[in-house]
């Protein structure tokens, strides 16, 4: 090959990219129809594997396996294969008026006695809890959307620990703080069920240090439940998490609990194998645990009667102008974005940031999308934190994207180049685009630069930042081109609120 390259007189263009397999075989355990291990113990996609929408169970498990793999090309193959037109079941979503609130109860606080009366704290054996979670098709609500039953099954049985991740720090997201402060018994019941299902005798409630009122309410409820004998022998320890975005990443959270340093860890090993103090650890988000308790009280069938077939239930959406103020709105998963905005007073929005800071910027023409991961994937978005921040007529999406990237650049653990160098460079590039000082650079060059952060960091922070930046380039192409030519038109015109 070297000799032939030396002899050719043709210009050869190619790109070297990185890929890897963690070699743990988790993908094979979850979706053996799609993944196999080679003789070196590394995973590969079986040629011709059926991952179309006609086979939803296999496809969903394959996507779950892909979520555990640091190489997103696997998921891309699965998504592309599923775009063939096939006949699928009806996924219609009930109107909001026909969907009773399950999570949002206004400003009052649900008492422990109310939760017990509502079916909470039932004495279910571990195997029935896991079967219930699987039958309800519960998924994580912390951002990744991973199947809850699968995550629980992967937890080792040698003195496991359960961690409640209540370190909600992303601007424009307030759902977890609400649940801890207003539905403490519901969240506590979910924590109890998770611990029983995986065989844990110790749980850690890691809550944002600035959520003092919510943390106090949750702690008082836990102490009351323990005094009544409702928590079995479960010991719950409380930890205040510093106001840091990266501390919410599960391995960084475990690091902080252990040694006071919220720094993400290289995986493998995964927390389910080697987590807190070397013990198998299950980390679940606050809303995830609330959903577990709801499914246990309602039963899997009733729980699944709202939402979509693959992502059932309701969700708490944080809705408001970019930067606030915000309100919470409970809607079924799969609810139309346009309907949510109209019902919360934002029908005239020109654009929206969907899924939080690591989500995507979408145009008003794209508001007909449904708020579930399968639908949002086509826009380069995901449900993420279920935050929906709207942009008005005087707000420039380029400036908003630059502001988000500057936020991310200031919130990293500063341990790997994609964050310590890549994010500041990306933020500076967008600021230069806004100010008209980006120089002679084309849109494809911009896109290539933004794409370099994928799969390069220890955690997914740079991936989320890059996804948001790419959504700007792809969904607001005409505006980006206008900025390339002359800088921000609104900035030059002195538009208020720019």
XYZ file of C-alpha atoms in Angstrom:
498
model
C 0.000 0.000 0.000
C 2.811 2.422 0.866
C 4.473 1.796 -2.520
C 1.256 2.370 -4.428
C 0.639 5.620 -2.551
C 4.130 6.817 -3.428
C 3.671 5.977 -7.115
C 0.275 7.595 -7.605
C 0.069 11.096 -9.023
C -3.569 11.584 -8.034
C -4.687 13.796 -5.182
C -6.070 11.593 -2.426
C -8.364 13.026 0.187
C -9.233 11.050 3.274
C -10.040 11.572 6.909
C -8.707 9.595 9.846
C -11.259 9.110 12.563
C -11.281 7.233 15.855
C -13.475 4.364 16.891
C -13.304 1.882 19.701
C -15.092 -0.934 21.442
C -15.015 -1.215 25.202
C -14.908 -4.971 24.931
C -17.293 -5.594 27.821
C -19.889 -7.462 25.815
C -22.781 -5.469 27.297
C -24.242 -4.975 23.824
C -24.393 -8.745 23.294
C -26.238 -9.247 26.570
C -28.856 -6.656 25.632
C -29.327 -7.333 21.900
C -27.713 -10.619 20.802
C -29.695 -10.495 17.530
C -27.733 -7.391 16.529
C -24.336 -7.676 18.230
C -21.725 -10.419 18.494
C -18.205 -10.637 19.925
C -15.198 -11.403 17.760
C -12.363 -13.707 18.855
C -10.727 -10.818 20.681
C -13.849 -10.158 22.752
C -14.752 -6.954 20.916
C -18.289 -6.218 19.784
C -19.471 -5.780 16.203
C -22.797 -5.311 14.421
C -24.040 -8.511 12.805
C -24.230 -7.975 9.018
C -27.835 -7.847 7.867
C -29.253 -7.588 11.390
C -32.914 -6.539 11.333
C -33.152 -3.226 13.190
C -36.060 -1.744 11.250
C -39.182 -0.305 12.806
C -40.958 -3.530 11.813
C -39.094 -5.215 14.664
C -39.455 -2.589 17.431
C -38.318 -4.758 20.356
C -35.008 -5.692 18.747
C -34.497 -2.153 17.464
C -35.117 -0.586 20.875
C -32.763 -2.983 22.622
C -30.140 -2.331 19.973
C -30.448 1.414 20.566
C -30.088 0.814 24.293
C -26.918 -1.162 23.678
C -25.668 1.611 21.418
C -26.259 4.126 24.211
C -23.776 2.225 26.376
C -21.185 2.279 23.616
C -19.054 5.433 23.290
C -19.181 5.198 19.519
C -22.397 6.764 18.231
C -22.019 5.258 14.749
C -23.814 2.136 15.989
C -26.925 4.123 16.840
C -26.680 5.980 13.539
C -26.747 2.659 11.635
C -29.781 1.529 13.598
C -31.659 4.791 13.074
C -30.882 4.825 9.348
C -32.077 1.249 8.976
C -35.319 2.103 10.707
C -36.325 4.829 8.270
C -37.776 2.402 5.734
C -41.573 2.832 5.516
C -43.119 0.062 7.591
C -46.469 -0.460 9.227
C -46.283 0.409 12.923
C -48.874 0.599 15.676
C -50.764 3.810 16.302
C -48.796 6.107 18.601
C -51.420 8.809 18.989
C -51.114 10.907 22.126
C -54.026 12.088 24.247
C -54.761 15.824 24.404
C -53.546 17.482 27.601
C -57.118 18.078 28.770
C -57.723 14.311 28.764
C -54.532 13.461 30.647
C -54.668 13.780 34.440
C -51.533 15.054 36.129
C -49.506 12.303 37.701
C -46.425 14.257 38.781
C -47.417 17.913 39.052
C -49.769 18.724 41.936
C -49.336 22.470 42.160
C -47.569 24.145 45.049
C -48.729 21.853 47.837
C -46.569 19.072 49.311
C -47.828 15.490 49.150
C -47.652 13.858 52.580
C -46.438 10.382 53.368
C -49.968 9.332 54.346
C -51.341 10.572 51.007
C -48.782 8.495 49.145
C -49.627 5.385 51.137
C -53.341 5.931 50.460
C -52.503 6.363 46.761
C -50.900 2.921 46.574
C -47.372 3.800 47.609
C -44.946 1.771 49.720
C -46.448 -1.569 48.711
C -44.584 -4.669 49.896
C -43.373 -6.059 46.553
C -40.629 -8.701 46.219
C -37.529 -7.806 44.203
C -38.378 -9.961 41.176
C -41.880 -8.476 40.905
C -40.473 -4.954 41.061
C -38.127 -5.683 38.177
C -40.906 -7.352 36.183
C -43.135 -4.323 36.791
C -40.463 -1.875 35.644
C -39.884 -3.931 32.513
C -43.602 -4.294 31.756
C -44.134 -0.536 32.181
C -41.351 0.162 29.639
C -39.824 2.702 32.022
C -36.916 4.770 30.756
C -34.428 7.019 32.503
C -35.417 10.686 32.742
C -31.963 12.123 33.367
C -31.182 12.662 29.693
C -29.986 9.389 28.162
C -33.405 7.675 28.094
C -31.914 4.244 28.800
C -34.290 1.383 29.649
C -34.602 1.323 33.438
C -35.046 -2.453 33.763
C -31.955 -3.116 31.660
C -29.875 -0.696 33.713
C -31.023 -2.341 36.925
C -30.247 -5.828 35.608
C -26.649 -4.845 34.902
C -25.973 -3.939 38.550
C -23.718 -6.436 40.312
C -25.036 -8.195 43.400
C -21.976 -7.859 45.679
C -23.083 -5.207 48.216
C -24.638 -2.807 45.685
C -25.429 0.846 46.399
C -28.189 3.047 44.962
C -27.546 6.750 44.349
C -30.334 9.271 43.835
C -28.950 11.882 41.441
C -30.532 15.150 42.519
C -27.722 17.421 41.330
C -29.873 19.321 38.837
C -27.780 22.323 37.742
C -28.551 23.033 34.099
C -30.085 26.497 33.551
C -33.737 26.203 32.591
C -34.389 22.883 34.343
C -36.315 22.774 37.622
C -38.309 19.518 37.503
C -36.196 17.484 39.931
C -36.156 20.210 42.560
C -39.942 20.387 42.301
C -40.334 16.627 42.771
C -38.027 16.532 45.795
C -39.846 19.420 47.440
C -43.461 18.697 46.461
C -43.552 14.931 45.820
C -40.926 13.716 48.336
C -42.826 10.566 49.303
C -43.189 9.570 45.639
C -39.454 9.929 44.988
C -38.624 8.164 48.257
C -40.868 5.232 47.348
C -39.078 4.939 44.003
C -35.711 4.946 45.776
C -36.942 2.212 48.129
C -38.171 0.075 45.227
C -34.906 0.485 43.304
C -32.863 -0.522 46.343
C -35.005 -3.594 46.962
C -34.867 -4.625 43.300
C -31.051 -4.625 43.144
C -30.513 -5.838 46.715
C -29.009 -2.631 48.123
C -28.978 -1.898 51.846
C -27.413 1.552 51.425
C -28.665 4.490 49.360
C -27.171 7.940 48.891
C -29.388 10.951 48.216
C -27.054 13.377 46.422
C -28.883 16.702 46.137
C -27.819 20.092 44.787
C -26.463 22.188 47.658
C -28.562 25.173 46.563
C -31.844 23.214 46.661
C -31.976 23.663 50.424
C -35.756 23.763 50.870
C -36.405 20.757 48.636
C -33.606 18.780 50.314
C -34.972 19.565 53.774
C -38.477 18.402 52.815
C -37.148 15.188 51.264
C -34.935 14.436 54.259
C -37.778 14.982 56.731
C -39.988 12.634 54.703
C -37.258 9.975 54.668
C -36.807 10.226 58.429
C -40.566 9.948 58.956
C -40.775 6.892 56.691
C -37.848 5.230 58.453
C -39.447 5.801 61.862
C -42.595 4.050 60.606
C -40.642 1.061 59.300
C -41.496 1.790 55.654
C -37.922 1.603 54.327
C -37.061 -1.959 55.399
C -33.452 -1.838 56.595
C -32.422 0.689 53.950
C -29.918 3.251 55.213
C -30.140 6.583 53.374
C -27.179 8.929 53.510
C -27.507 12.549 52.410
C -24.844 14.427 50.451
C -24.856 18.068 49.317
C -23.527 18.362 45.771
C -21.695 21.562 44.754
C -23.326 23.899 42.204
C -21.485 22.400 39.236
C -22.936 21.200 35.930
C -20.431 18.381 35.499
C -21.199 17.062 39.001
C -24.461 15.721 37.581
C -22.588 13.263 35.331
C -22.948 9.960 37.154
C -19.272 9.021 37.456
C -18.360 12.593 38.440
C -21.089 12.446 41.074
C -19.633 9.229 42.471
C -16.195 10.832 42.532
C -17.513 13.773 44.527
C -19.249 11.510 47.052
C -16.001 9.566 47.500
C -13.368 12.282 47.596
C -14.994 15.674 47.063
C -13.840 15.992 43.425
C -16.577 15.892 40.734
C -14.436 14.542 37.900
C -15.854 12.106 35.292
C -14.201 8.701 35.076
C -13.176 6.641 32.082
C -15.536 3.759 31.349
C -15.240 0.783 31.524
C -15.604 -0.224 34.247
C -19.163 1.033 34.441
C -20.684 2.114 37.770
C -22.923 -0.957 37.649
C -19.748 -3.030 38.060
C -17.344 -0.755 39.949
C -18.982 2.343 41.352
C -19.086 4.041 44.734
C -16.101 2.875 46.819
C -15.620 0.031 44.338
C -19.093 -1.408 44.895
C -21.688 -2.041 42.150
C -23.743 1.136 41.953
C -27.069 2.126 40.439
C -27.422 5.858 39.738
C -30.941 7.064 38.945
C -32.349 10.529 38.334
C -35.073 11.975 40.599
C -37.802 11.876 37.938
C -36.819 8.317 36.999
C -37.433 7.146 40.571
C -40.718 9.059 40.717
C -41.793 7.182 37.580
C -40.909 3.849 39.187
C -43.148 4.612 42.167
C -45.987 5.741 39.884
C -45.802 2.568 37.800
C -45.849 0.449 40.960
C -48.946 2.244 42.266
C -50.835 2.402 38.961
C -49.739 -0.907 37.488
C -47.834 -1.273 34.182
C -50.900 -1.235 31.919
C -52.397 1.936 33.349
C -48.981 3.587 33.410
C -48.552 2.851 29.687
C -51.990 4.201 28.708
C -50.463 7.653 28.096
C -47.363 8.530 26.119
C -46.118 6.475 23.184
C -45.725 2.716 22.867
C -41.946 2.893 23.230
C -41.788 5.850 25.639
C -44.880 5.676 27.850
C -45.956 7.949 30.675
C -45.936 11.684 31.242
C -43.043 14.062 31.755
C -42.393 17.340 33.516
C -41.389 19.985 30.969
C -39.697 23.201 32.055
C -41.041 25.891 29.698
C -40.235 29.590 29.378
C -38.196 32.256 27.576
C -34.483 31.599 27.208
C -33.010 32.512 30.585
C -36.398 32.412 32.371
C -38.712 32.783 34.122
C -39.899 29.194 33.825
C -42.961 27.142 34.632
C -43.542 23.411 34.854
C -46.036 21.697 32.552
C -46.869 18.005 32.721
C -47.674 16.429 29.364
C -47.610 12.907 27.872
C -44.356 11.839 26.274
C -44.868 12.346 22.538
C -46.933 15.511 22.983
C -46.652 17.975 20.052
C -44.199 20.783 20.728
C -46.462 23.307 19.002
C -49.382 22.410 21.286
C -47.221 22.682 24.405
C -46.014 26.139 23.379
C -49.537 27.335 22.555
C -50.917 26.102 25.873
C -48.168 27.831 27.861
C -48.440 31.159 26.028
C -45.572 30.883 23.555
C -47.361 30.238 20.261
C -45.577 33.213 18.665
C -42.053 31.963 19.424
C -39.659 32.170 16.463
C -37.477 29.275 17.673
C -36.913 27.027 20.669
C -34.117 25.233 22.456
C -35.490 21.727 23.025
C -34.006 19.216 25.453
C -31.907 21.639 27.460
C -28.486 23.132 26.793
C -27.299 19.823 25.333
C -30.390 19.645 23.119
C -31.100 21.357 19.818
C -32.230 24.709 18.459
C -35.286 24.257 16.247
C -37.184 26.686 14.023
C -40.881 27.569 14.256
C -41.424 25.512 11.081
C -40.245 22.448 13.045
C -42.639 22.926 15.978
C -44.928 20.138 14.751
C -42.392 17.603 16.042
C -43.532 15.395 18.904
C -41.686 15.462 22.206
C -40.267 11.957 22.300
C -36.760 10.772 21.524
C -37.704 8.852 18.397
C -39.344 11.923 16.823
C -36.745 14.443 17.979
C -33.859 12.379 16.666
C -34.660 13.525 13.130
C -33.931 17.127 14.166
C -30.696 16.212 15.902
C -32.432 16.640 19.250
C -33.484 14.537 22.231
C -35.793 14.948 25.210
C -32.775 15.378 27.467
C -33.796 17.369 30.542
C -37.210 18.140 28.989
C -36.431 21.841 29.067
C -38.048 23.964 26.341
C -36.694 27.525 26.165
C -38.252 29.804 23.564
C -36.669 32.578 21.496
C -38.649 35.691 20.656
C -38.450 37.888 17.560
C -35.577 39.950 18.919
C -33.347 37.043 19.931
C -30.572 35.762 17.687
C -30.034 31.972 17.707
C -26.315 32.436 16.971
C -25.906 34.556 20.094
C -27.907 32.051 22.155
C -25.720 29.184 20.924
C -22.553 31.143 21.734
C -23.853 31.860 25.236
C -24.575 28.169 25.830
C -21.113 27.150 24.647
C -19.533 29.736 26.929
C -21.518 28.258 29.800
C -20.287 24.746 28.991
C -16.692 25.979 28.659
C -16.907 27.350 32.188
C -18.449 24.202 33.678
C -16.009 21.485 32.623
C -13.842 19.309 34.847
C -10.871 20.596 32.823
C -9.375 17.129 32.513
C -9.425 16.426 28.762
C -8.688 18.582 25.665
C -12.178 18.425 24.071
C -13.523 20.361 27.059
C -10.528 22.402 28.217
C -9.593 23.563 24.713
C -12.346 22.533 22.310
C -15.295 24.172 24.070
C -13.646 27.606 24.547
C -12.527 27.532 20.904
C -16.027 26.613 19.756
C -17.588 29.379 21.853
C -15.093 31.923 20.517
C -15.853 30.809 16.961
C -19.570 31.452 17.413
C -18.923 34.826 19.052
C -16.763 35.759 16.070
C -19.585 34.643 13.776
C -22.006 36.852 15.695
C -19.674 39.853 15.551
C -18.784 39.403 11.875
C -15.114 38.671 12.600
C -15.022 34.975 11.694
C -12.992 35.620 8.550
C -12.973 33.544 5.378
C -14.614 30.352 6.603
C -17.348 28.340 4.917
C -20.374 26.645 6.424
C -18.951 23.127 5.775
C -15.745 24.151 7.544
C -17.784 25.384 10.490
C -19.674 22.096 10.599
C -16.503 20.032 10.380
C -14.976 21.986 13.253
C -18.054 21.503 15.443
C -18.083 17.764 14.654
C -14.577 17.202 15.993
C -15.766 17.039 19.613
C -17.923 13.935 19.257
C -16.617 10.850 21.100
C -13.491 12.630 22.262
C -14.195 13.369 25.913
C -14.189 11.212 29.018
C -17.853 12.152 29.505
C -20.605 13.329 27.145
C -20.394 17.050 27.904
C -18.556 17.941 24.656
C -20.951 15.740 22.661
C -23.948 17.667 23.981
C -22.299 20.995 23.218
C -21.433 19.883 19.696
C -24.946 18.546 19.081
C -26.461 21.890 20.045
C -23.971 23.785 17.841
C -24.639 21.518 14.872
C -28.391 22.031 15.259
C -27.757 25.760 14.834
C -25.794 25.201 11.626
C -28.308 22.785 10.129
C -31.645 24.245 11.240
C -30.692 27.930 10.849
C -28.481 27.657 7.782
C -29.748 30.858 6.144
C -29.134 32.883 9.293
C -25.659 31.440 9.766
C -24.806 32.336 6.162
C -26.012 35.892 6.757
C -23.737 36.105 9.797
C -20.815 34.757 7.772
C -21.263 37.573 5.294
C -21.817 40.561 7.580
C -22.136 39.491 11.214
C -25.405 39.558 13.132
C -28.063 41.670 11.345
C -29.843 42.336 14.642
C -26.608 43.406 16.319
C -25.912 45.850 13.488
C -29.474 47.164 13.677
C -29.271 47.525 17.452
C -32.328 45.349 18.103
C -33.286 45.407 21.779
C -32.905 42.090 23.547
C -30.308 40.821 21.092
